PDB file of C-alpha atoms in Angstrom:
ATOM      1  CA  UNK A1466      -7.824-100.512 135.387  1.00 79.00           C
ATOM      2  CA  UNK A1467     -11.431-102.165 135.722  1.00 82.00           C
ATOM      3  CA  UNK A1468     -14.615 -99.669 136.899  1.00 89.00           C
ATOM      4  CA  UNK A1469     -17.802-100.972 137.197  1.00 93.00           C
ATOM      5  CA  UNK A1470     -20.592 -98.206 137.884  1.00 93.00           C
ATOM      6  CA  UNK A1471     -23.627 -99.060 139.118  1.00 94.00           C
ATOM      7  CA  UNK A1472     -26.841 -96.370 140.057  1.00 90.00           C
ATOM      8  CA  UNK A1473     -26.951 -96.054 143.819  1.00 91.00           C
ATOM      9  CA  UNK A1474     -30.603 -96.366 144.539  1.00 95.00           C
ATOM     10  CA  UNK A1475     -33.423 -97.872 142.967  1.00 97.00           C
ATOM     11  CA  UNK A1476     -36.822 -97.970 144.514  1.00 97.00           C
ATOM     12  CA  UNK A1477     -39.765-100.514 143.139  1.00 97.00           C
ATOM     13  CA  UNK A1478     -43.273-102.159 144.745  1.00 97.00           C
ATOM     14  CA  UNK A1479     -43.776-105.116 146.473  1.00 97.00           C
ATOM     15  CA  UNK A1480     -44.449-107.383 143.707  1.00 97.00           C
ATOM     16  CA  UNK A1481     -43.115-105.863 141.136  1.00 97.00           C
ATOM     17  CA  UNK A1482     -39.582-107.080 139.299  1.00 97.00           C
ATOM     18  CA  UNK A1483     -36.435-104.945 140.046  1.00 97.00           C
ATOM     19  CA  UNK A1484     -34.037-104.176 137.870  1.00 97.00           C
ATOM     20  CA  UNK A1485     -30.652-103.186 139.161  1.00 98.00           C
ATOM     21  CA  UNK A1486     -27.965-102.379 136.420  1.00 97.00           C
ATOM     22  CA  UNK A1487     -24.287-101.990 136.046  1.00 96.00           C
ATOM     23  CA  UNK A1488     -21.304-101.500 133.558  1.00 96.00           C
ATOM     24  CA  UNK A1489     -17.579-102.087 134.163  1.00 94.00           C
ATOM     25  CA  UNK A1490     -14.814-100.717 131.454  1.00 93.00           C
ATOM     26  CA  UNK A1491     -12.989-103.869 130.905  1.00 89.00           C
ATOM     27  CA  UNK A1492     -13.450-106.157 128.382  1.00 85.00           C
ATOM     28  CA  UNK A1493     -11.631-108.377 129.359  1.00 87.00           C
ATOM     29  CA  UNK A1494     -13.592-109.181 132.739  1.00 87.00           C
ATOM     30  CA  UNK A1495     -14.356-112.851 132.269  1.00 87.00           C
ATOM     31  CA  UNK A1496     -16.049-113.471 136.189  1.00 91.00           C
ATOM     32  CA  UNK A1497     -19.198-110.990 136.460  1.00 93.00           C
ATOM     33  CA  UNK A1498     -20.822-111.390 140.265  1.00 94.00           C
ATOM     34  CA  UNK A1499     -23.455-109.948 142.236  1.00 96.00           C
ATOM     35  CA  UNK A1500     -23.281-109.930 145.890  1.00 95.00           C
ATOM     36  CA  UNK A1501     -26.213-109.014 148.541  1.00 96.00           C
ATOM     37  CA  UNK A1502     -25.220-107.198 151.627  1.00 92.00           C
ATOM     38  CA  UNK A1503     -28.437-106.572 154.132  1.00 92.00           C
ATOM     39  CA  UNK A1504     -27.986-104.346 156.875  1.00 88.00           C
ATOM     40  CA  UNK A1505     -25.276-105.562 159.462  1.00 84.00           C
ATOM     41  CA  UNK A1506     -24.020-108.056 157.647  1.00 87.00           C
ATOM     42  CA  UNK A1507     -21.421-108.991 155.087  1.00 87.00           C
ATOM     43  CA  UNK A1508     -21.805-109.326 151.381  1.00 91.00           C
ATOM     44  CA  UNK A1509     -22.720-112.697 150.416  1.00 93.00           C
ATOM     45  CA  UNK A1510     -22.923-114.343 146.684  1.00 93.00           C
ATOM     46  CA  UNK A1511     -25.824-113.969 144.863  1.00 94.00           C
ATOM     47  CA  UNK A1512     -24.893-115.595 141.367  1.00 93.00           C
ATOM     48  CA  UNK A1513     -22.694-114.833 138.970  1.00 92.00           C
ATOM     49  CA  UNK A1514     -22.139-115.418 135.197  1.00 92.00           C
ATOM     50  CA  UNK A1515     -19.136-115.816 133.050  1.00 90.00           C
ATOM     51  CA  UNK A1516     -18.451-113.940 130.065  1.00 88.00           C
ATOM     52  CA  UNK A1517     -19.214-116.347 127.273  1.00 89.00           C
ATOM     53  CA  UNK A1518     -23.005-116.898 128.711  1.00 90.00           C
ATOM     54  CA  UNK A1519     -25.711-114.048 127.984  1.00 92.00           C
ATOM     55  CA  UNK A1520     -28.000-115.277 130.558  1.00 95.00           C
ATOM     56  CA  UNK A1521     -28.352-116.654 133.810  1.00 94.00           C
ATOM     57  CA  UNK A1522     -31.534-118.318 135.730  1.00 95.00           C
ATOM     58  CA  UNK A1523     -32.077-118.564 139.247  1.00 92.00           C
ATOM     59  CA  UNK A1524     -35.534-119.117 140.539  1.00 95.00           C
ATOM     60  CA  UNK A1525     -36.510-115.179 141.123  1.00 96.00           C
ATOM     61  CA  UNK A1526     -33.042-114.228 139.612  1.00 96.00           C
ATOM     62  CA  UNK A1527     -32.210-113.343 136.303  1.00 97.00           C
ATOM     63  CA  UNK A1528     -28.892-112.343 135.654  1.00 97.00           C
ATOM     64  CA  UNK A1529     -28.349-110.567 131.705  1.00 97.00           C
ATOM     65  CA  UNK A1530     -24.848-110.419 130.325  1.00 96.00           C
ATOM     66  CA  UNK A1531     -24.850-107.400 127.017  1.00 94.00           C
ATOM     67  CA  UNK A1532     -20.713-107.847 126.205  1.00 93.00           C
ATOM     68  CA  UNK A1533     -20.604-105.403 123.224  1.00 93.00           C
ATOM     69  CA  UNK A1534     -21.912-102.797 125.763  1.00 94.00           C
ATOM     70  CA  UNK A1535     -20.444-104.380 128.686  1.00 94.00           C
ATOM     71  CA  UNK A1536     -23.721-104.175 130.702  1.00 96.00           C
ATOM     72  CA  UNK A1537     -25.058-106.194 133.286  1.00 96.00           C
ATOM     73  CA  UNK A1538     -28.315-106.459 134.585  1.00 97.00           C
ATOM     74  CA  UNK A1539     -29.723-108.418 137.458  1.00 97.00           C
ATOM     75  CA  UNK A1540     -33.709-108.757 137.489  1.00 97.00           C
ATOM     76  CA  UNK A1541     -35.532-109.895 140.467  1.00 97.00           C
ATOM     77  CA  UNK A1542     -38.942-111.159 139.675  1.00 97.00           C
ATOM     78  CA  UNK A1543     -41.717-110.772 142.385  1.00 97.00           C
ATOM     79  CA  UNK A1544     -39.561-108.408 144.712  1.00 97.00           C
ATOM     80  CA  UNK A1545     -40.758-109.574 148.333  1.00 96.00           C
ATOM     81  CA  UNK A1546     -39.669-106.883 151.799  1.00 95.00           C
ATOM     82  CA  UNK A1547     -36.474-109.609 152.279  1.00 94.00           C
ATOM     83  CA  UNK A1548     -34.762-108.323 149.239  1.00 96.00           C
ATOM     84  CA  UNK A1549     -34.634-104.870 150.570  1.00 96.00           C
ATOM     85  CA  UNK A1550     -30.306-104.771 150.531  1.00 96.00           C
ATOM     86  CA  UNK A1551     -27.743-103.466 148.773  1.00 94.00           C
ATOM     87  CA  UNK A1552     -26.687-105.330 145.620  1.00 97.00           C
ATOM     88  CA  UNK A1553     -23.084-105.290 144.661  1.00 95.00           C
ATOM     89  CA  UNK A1554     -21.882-105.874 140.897  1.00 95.00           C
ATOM     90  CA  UNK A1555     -18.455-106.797 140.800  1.00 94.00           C
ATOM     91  CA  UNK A1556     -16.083-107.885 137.936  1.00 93.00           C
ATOM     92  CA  UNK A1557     -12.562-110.181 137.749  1.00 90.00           C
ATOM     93  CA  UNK A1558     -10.399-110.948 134.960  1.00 85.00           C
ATOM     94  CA  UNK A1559      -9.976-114.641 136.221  1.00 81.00           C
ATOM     95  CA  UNK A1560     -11.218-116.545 139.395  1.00 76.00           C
ATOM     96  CA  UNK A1561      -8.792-114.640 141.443  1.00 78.00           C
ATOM     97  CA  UNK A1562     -10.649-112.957 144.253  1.00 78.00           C
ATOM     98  CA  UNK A1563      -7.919-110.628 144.602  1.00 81.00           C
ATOM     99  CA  UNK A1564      -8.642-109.136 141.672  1.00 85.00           C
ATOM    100  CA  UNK A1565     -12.293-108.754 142.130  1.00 89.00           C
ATOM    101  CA  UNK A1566     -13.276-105.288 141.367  1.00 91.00           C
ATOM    102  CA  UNK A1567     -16.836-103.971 142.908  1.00 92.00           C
ATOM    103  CA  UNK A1568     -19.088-101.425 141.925  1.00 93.00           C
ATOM    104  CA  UNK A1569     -20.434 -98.786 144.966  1.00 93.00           C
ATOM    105  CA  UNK A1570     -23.666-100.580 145.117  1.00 94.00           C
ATOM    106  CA  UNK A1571     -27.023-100.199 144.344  1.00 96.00           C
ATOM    107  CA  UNK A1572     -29.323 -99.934 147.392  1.00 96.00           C
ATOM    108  CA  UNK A1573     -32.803-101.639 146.675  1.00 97.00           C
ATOM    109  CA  UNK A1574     -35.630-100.213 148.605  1.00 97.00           C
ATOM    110  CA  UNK A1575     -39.460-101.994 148.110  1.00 96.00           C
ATOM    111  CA  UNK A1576     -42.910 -99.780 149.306  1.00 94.00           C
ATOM    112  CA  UNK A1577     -45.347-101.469 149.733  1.00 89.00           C
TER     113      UNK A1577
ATOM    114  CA  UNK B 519     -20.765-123.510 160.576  1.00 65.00           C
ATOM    115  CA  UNK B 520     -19.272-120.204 161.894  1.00 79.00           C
ATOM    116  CA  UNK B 521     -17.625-119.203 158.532  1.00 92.00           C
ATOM    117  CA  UNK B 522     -15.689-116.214 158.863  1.00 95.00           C
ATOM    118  CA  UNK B 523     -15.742-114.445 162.141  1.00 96.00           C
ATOM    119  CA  UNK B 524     -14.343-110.683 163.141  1.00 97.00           C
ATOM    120  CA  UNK B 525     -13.617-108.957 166.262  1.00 96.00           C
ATOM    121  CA  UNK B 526     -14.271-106.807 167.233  1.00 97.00           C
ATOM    122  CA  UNK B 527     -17.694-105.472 165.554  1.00 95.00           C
ATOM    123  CA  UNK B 528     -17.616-101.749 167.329  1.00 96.00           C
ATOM    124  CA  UNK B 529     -14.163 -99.886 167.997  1.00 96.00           C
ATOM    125  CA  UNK B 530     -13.473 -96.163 168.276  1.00 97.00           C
ATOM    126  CA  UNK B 531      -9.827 -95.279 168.243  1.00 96.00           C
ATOM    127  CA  UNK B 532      -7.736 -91.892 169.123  1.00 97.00           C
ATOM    128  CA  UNK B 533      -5.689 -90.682 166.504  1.00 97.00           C
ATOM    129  CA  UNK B 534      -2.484 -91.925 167.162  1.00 96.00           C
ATOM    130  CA  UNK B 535      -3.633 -95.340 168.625  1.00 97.00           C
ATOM    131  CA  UNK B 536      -2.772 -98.812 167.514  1.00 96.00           C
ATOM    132  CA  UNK B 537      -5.291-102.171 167.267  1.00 96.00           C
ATOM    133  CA  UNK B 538      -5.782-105.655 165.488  1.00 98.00           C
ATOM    134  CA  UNK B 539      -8.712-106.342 163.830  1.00 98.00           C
ATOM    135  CA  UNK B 540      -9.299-110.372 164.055  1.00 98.00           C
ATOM    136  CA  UNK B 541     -10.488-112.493 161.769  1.00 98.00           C
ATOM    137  CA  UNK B 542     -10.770-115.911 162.046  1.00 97.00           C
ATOM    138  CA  UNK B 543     -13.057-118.624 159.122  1.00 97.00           C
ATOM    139  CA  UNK B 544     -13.284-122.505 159.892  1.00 96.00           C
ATOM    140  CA  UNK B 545     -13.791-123.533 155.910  1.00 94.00           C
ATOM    141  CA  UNK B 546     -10.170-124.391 155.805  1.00 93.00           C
ATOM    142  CA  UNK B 547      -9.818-121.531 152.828  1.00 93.00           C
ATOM    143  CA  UNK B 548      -6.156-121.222 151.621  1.00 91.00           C
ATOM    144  CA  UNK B 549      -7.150-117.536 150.748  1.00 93.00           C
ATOM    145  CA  UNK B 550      -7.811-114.691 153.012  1.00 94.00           C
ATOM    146  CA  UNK B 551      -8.183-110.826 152.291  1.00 95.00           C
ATOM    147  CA  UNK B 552      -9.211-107.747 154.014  1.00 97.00           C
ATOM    148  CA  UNK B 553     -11.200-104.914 152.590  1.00 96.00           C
ATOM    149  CA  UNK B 554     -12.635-101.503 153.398  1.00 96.00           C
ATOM    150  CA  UNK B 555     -16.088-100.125 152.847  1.00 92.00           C
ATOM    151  CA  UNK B 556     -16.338 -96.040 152.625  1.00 91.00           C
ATOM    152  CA  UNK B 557     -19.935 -94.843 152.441  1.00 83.00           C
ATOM    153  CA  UNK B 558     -21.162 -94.727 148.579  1.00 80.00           C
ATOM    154  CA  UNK B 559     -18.191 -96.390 147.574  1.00 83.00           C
ATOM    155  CA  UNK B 560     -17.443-100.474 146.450  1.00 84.00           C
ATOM    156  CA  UNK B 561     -14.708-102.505 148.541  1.00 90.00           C
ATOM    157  CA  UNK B 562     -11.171-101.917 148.398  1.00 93.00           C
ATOM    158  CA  UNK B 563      -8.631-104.544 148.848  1.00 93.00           C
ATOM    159  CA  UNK B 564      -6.524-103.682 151.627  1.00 96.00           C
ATOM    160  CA  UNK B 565      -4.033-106.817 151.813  1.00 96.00           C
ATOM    161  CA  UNK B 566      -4.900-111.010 150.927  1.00 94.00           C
ATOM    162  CA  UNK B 567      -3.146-114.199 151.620  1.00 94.00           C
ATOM    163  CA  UNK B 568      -2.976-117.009 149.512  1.00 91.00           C
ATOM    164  CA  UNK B 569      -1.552-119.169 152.141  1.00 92.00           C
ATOM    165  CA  UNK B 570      -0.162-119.870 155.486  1.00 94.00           C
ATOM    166  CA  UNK B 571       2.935-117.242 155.634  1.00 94.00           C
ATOM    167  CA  UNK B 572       2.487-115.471 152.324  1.00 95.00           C
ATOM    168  CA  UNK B 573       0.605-111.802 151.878  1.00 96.00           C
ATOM    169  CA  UNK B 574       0.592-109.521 149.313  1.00 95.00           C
ATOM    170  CA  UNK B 575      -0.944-105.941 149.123  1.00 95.00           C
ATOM    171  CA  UNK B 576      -3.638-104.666 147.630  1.00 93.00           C
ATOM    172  CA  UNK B 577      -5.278-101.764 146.478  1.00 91.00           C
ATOM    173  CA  UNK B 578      -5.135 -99.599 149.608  1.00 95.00           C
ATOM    174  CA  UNK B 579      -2.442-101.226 151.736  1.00 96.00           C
ATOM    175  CA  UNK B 580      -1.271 -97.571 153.424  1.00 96.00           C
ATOM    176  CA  UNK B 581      -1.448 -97.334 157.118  1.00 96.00           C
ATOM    177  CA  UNK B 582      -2.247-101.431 157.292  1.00 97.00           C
ATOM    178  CA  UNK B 583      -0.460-104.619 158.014  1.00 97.00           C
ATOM    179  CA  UNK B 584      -0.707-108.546 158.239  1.00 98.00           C
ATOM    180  CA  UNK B 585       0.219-111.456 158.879  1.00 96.00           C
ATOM    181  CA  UNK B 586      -0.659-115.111 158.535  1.00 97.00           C
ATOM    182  CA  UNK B 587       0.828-117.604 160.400  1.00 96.00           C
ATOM    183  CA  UNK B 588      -2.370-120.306 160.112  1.00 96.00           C
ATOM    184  CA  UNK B 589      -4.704-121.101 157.824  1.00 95.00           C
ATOM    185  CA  UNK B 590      -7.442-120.076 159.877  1.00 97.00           C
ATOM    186  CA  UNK B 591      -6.150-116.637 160.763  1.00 97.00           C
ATOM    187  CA  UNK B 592      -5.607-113.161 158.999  1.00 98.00           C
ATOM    188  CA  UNK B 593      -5.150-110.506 161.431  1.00 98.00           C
ATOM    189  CA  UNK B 594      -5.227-106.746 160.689  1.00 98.00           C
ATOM    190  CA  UNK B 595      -3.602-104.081 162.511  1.00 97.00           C
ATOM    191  CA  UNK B 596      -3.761-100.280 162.001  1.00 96.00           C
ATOM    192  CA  UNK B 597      -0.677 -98.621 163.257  1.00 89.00           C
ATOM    193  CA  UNK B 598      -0.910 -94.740 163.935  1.00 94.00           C
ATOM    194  CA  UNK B 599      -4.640 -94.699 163.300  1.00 95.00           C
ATOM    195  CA  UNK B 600      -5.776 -91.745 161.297  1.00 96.00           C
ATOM    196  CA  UNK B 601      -9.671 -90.335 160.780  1.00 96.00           C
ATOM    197  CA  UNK B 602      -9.078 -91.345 156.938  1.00 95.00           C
ATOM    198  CA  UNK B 603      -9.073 -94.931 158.283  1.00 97.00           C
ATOM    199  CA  UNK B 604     -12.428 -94.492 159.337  1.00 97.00           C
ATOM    200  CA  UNK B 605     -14.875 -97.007 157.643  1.00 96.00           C
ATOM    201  CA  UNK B 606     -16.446-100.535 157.828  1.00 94.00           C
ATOM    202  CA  UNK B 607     -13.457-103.421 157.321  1.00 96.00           C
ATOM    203  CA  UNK B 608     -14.355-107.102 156.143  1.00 95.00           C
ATOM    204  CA  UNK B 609     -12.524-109.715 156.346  1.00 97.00           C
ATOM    205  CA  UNK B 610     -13.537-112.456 153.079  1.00 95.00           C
ATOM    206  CA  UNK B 611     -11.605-115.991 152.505  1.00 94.00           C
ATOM    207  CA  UNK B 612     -12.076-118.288 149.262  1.00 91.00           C
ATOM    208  CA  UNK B 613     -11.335-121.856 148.592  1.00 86.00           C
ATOM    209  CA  UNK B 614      -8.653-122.262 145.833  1.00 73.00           C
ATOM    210  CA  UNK B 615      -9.285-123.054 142.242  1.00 58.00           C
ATOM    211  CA  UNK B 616     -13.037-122.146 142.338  1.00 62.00           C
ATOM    212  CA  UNK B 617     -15.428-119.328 140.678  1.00 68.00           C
ATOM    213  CA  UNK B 618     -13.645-116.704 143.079  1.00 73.00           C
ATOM    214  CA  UNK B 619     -16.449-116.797 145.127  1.00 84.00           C
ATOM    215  CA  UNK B 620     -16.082-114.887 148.700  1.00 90.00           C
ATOM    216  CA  UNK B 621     -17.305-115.598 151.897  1.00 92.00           C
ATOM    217  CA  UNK B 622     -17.327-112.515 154.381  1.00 94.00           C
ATOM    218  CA  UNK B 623     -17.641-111.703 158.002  1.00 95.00           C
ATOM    219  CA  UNK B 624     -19.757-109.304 159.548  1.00 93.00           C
ATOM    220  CA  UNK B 625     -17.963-106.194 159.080  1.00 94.00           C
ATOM    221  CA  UNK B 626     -16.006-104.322 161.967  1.00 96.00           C
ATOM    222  CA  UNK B 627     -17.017-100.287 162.299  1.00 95.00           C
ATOM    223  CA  UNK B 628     -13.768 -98.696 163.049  1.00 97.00           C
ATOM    224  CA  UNK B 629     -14.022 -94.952 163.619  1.00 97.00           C
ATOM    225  CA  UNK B 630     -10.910 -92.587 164.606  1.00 96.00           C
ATOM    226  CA  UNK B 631     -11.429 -89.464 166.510  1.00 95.00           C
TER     227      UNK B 631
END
């Protein structure tokens, strides 16, 4: 079945762009997401990209789609304090939730 | 909008004991599922619903069950609770036919002593 892996902490400066990255073993994962989850709360939907784009814009967000490798990258550009959260990559065959695989998580922490 | 709501958001159980976990969302969202979140680890389905009456297990159904007799509501009870059932539960729901986008709830923190 599908894994995605994703590093579990990444730590950048105020300012700076993050990069938070992830792979998932299935090729033939067509929905590619990336949920938020800040402390207390629930995830919520970031953006996500389909498999037949490479890239995907979103004011600070820049989501980056390698198939061959099956890599995906989500770049945040100016990281402010309010994006301090975990980031989830997940990965789905078709637009069934239910078969929504997510990675652990990659908890984002930004010094000043 | 409230969105998806659970109750409660604190509960510690005795091994042993027996509770529901509620969860209630207002978008009129055909589909409903339950997950767990272990520390370090991604979500695991537990059970969904694609509608009123119908569920269908996930990835980690042991020790759970569910029902759904409205739209709006997806309860989840542990019977028998066991420390391995320790861990954060969400309840999600998603509209039909769209980018399989969910929309959770606030988490519950069950722990089991």
């Amino acid at each position: 079945g599908e894994d995605v892996e994703q590093s579990l902490f990444l730590s950048v400066r105020e300012g700076d762009s993050s990069v938070i990255n992830c792979t998932y073993t299935d090729s033939s994962s067509t929905y590619l997401y990336w949920y938020k989850q800040e402390p207390g709360a629930g995830l919520q939907l970031l953006t996500y990209i389909f498999s037949n784009m490479d890239m995907k814009q979103d004011q600070r967000l820049t989501v980056l789609l390698n198939k061959k490798d099956k890599h995906l990258s989500l770049r945040i550009a100016d990281t402010q304090t309010g994006d301090s959260a975990i980031y989830f990559c997940a990965a789905a065959p078709d637009s069934s939730a239910s078969k929504i695989i997510f990675g652990s998580g990659t908890r984002l922490s930004i010094r000043p | 909008n409230a969105g998806v709501t659970q109750t409660p958001k604190f509960r510690i159980l005795k091994i042993g004991q027996s509770m529901t976990l509620q969860c209630t969302q207002d978008m009129n969202h055909n589909y409903m599922y339950w997950y767990r979140q272990d520390p370090g680890m991604g979500l695991k389905l537990i059970y969904y619903s694609v509608g009123a009456g119908i569920t269908d297990k996930g990835e980690v159904p042991n020790g759970y069950n569910v029902s759904r007799s409205t739209t709006e509501d997806f309860p989840l009870r542990l019977e028998l609770a066991a420390p391995s059932q320790t861990s954060v539960y969400f309840c999600a729901s998603s509209p039909q036919g769209r980018t399989g986008e969910l929309f959770f709830g606030e988490g519950s923190r069950l722990t089991v002593l």
